[in-house]
Short mmCIF file of C-alpha atoms in Angstrom, two decimals:
data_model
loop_
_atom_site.label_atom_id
_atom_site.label_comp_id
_atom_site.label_asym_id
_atom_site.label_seq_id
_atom_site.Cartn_x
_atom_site.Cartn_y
_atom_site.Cartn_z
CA UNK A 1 -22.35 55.12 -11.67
CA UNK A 2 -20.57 52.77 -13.69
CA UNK A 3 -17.91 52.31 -11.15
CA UNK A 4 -20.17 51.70 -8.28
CA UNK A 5 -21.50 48.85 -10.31
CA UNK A 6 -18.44 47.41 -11.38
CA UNK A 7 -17.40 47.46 -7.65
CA UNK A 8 -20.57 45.71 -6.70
CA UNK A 9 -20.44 43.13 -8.98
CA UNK A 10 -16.74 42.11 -7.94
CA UNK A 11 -17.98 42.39 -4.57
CA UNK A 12 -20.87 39.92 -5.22
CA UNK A 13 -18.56 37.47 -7.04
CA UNK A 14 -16.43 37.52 -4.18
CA UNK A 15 -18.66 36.95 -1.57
CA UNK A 16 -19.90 34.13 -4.06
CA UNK A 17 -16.67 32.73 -4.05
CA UNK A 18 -15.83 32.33 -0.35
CA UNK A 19 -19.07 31.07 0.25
CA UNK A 20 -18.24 27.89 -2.38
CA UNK A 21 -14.87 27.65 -1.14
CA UNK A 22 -16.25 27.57 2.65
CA UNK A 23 -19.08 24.48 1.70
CA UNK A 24 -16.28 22.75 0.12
CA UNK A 25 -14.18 22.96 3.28
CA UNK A 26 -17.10 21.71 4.80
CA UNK A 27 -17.78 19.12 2.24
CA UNK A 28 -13.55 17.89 2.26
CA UNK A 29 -14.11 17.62 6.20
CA UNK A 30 -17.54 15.65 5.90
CA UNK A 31 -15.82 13.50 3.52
CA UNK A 32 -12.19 12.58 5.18
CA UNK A 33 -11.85 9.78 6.88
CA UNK A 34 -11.78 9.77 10.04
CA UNK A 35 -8.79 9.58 12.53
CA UNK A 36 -8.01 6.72 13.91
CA UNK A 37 -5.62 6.25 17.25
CA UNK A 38 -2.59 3.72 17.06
CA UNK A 39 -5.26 1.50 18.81
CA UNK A 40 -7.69 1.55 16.33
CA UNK A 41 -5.43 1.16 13.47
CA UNK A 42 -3.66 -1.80 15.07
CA UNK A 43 -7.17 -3.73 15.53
CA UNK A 44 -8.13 -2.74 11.98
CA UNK A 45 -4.84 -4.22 10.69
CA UNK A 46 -5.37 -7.21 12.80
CA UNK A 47 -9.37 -7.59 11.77
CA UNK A 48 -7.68 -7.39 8.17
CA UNK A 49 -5.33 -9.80 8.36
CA UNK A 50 -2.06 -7.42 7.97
CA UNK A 51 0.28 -8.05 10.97
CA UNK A 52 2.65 -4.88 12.61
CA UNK A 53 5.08 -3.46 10.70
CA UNK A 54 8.38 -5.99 11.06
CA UNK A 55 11.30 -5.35 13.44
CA UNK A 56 14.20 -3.70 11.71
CA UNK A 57 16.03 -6.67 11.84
CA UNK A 58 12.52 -8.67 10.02
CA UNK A 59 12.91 -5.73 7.52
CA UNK A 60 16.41 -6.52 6.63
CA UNK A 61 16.12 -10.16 6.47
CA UNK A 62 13.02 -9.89 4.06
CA UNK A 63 14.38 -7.25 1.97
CA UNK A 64 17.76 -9.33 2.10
CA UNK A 65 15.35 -12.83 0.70
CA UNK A 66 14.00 -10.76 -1.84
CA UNK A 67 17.15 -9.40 -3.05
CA UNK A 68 18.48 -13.02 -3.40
CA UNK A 69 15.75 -14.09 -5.70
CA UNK A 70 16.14 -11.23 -8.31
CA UNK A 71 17.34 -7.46 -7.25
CA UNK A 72 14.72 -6.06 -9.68
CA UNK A 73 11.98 -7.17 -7.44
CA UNK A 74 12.67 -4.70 -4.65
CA UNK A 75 14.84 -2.29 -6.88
CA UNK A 76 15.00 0.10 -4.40
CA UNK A 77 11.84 0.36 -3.58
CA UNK A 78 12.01 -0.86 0.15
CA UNK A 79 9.11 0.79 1.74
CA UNK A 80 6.91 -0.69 -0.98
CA UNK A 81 8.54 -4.06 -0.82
CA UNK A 82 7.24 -4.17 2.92
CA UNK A 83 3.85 -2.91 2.18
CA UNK A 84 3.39 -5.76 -0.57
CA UNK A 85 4.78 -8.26 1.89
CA UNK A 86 1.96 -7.17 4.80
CA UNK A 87 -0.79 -7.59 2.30
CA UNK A 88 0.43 -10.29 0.90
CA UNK A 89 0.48 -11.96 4.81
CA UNK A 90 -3.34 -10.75 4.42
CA UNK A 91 -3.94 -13.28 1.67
CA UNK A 92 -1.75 -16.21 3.32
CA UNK A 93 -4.32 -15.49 6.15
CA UNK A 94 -7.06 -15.88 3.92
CA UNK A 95 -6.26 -18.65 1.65
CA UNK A 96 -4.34 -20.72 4.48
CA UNK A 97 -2.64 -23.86 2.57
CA UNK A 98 -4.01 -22.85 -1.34
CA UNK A 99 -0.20 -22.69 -2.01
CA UNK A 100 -1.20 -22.13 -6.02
CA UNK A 101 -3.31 -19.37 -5.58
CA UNK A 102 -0.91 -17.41 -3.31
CA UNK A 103 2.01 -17.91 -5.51
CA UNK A 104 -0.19 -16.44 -8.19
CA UNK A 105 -1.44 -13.54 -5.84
CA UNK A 106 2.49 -12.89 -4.85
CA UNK A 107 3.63 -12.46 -8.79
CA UNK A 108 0.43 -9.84 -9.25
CA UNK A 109 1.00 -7.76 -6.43
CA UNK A 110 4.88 -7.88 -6.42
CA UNK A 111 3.94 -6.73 -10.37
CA UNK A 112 6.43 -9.45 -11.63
CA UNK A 113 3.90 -10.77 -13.99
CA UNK A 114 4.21 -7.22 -15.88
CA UNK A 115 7.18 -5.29 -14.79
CA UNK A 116 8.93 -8.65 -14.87
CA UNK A 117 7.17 -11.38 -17.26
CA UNK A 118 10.58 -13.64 -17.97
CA UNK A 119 11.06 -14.31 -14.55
CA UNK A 120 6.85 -14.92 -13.44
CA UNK A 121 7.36 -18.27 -12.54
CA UNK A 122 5.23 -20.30 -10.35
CA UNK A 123 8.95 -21.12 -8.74
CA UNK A 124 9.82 -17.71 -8.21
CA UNK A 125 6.01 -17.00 -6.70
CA UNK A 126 6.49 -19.71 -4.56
CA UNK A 127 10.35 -18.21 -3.26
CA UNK A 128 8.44 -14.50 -2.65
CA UNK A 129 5.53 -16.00 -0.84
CA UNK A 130 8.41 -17.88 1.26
CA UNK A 131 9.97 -15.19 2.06
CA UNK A 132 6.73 -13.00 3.28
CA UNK A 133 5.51 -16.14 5.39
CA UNK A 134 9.29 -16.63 7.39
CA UNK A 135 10.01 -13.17 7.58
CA UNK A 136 7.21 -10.75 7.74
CA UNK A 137 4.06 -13.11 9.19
CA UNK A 138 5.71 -16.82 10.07
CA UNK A 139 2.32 -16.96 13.06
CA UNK A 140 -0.19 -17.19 9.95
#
């Protein structure tokens, strides 16, 4: 008798178990978002203010203008480099000629002001938000 109980409980807590796991699944599906086509996501990038992803040759030349400013602001990171640079064509979008304010947006989201303090400069915002406007959005 002992056994048959034993053997029921597990089979209880089982059955308890893959029902949770199963309304999660449901819950993780009701709660990712959705799928977008390249369509979509190209409109939403527009509506946002973020242009296409540059040309290979846009790439290089940005990364290139970054470089020459100070190596440690890319340092290898290239990928993230270019995602900066789009949102960062977002703001210049946004804020139009408010020169000061973008220079100061640049240095906090390129993280000089605290990965790189002695060089956040108001000159050296002003040479990353150059390079993001001729290379990576030069329309806004």
């Amino acid at each position: 008798m002992h056994t048959r109980t034993t053997a029921a409980l597990i089979v209880v807590g089982l059955l308890a178990t893959l029902a949770a796991c199963a309304e999660d699944d449901t819950a993780a599906k009701a709660s990712a978002p959705p799928t977008l086509t390249e369509e979509q996501h190209a409109g939403a990038r527009a509506a946002a203010g973020i242009p296409a992803e540059p040309s290979i040759t846009a790439r290089d030349k940005y990364l290139e203008a970054l470089n020459g400013i100070d190596r440690r602001i890319v340092d290898g990171k290239d990928d993230k480099a270019v995602s900066r640079g789009l949102n960062q064509c977002s703001s210049i979008k946004s804020f139009g000629g408010n020169r000061e304010k973008l220079v100061e947006l640049a240095l906090g989201r390129f993280t000089i002001d605290t990965r790189l303090p002695e060089i956040a400069t108001p000159e050296i915002g002003g040479k990353i938000l150059d390079a993001v406007h001729k290379n990576l959005c030069p329309d806004f």
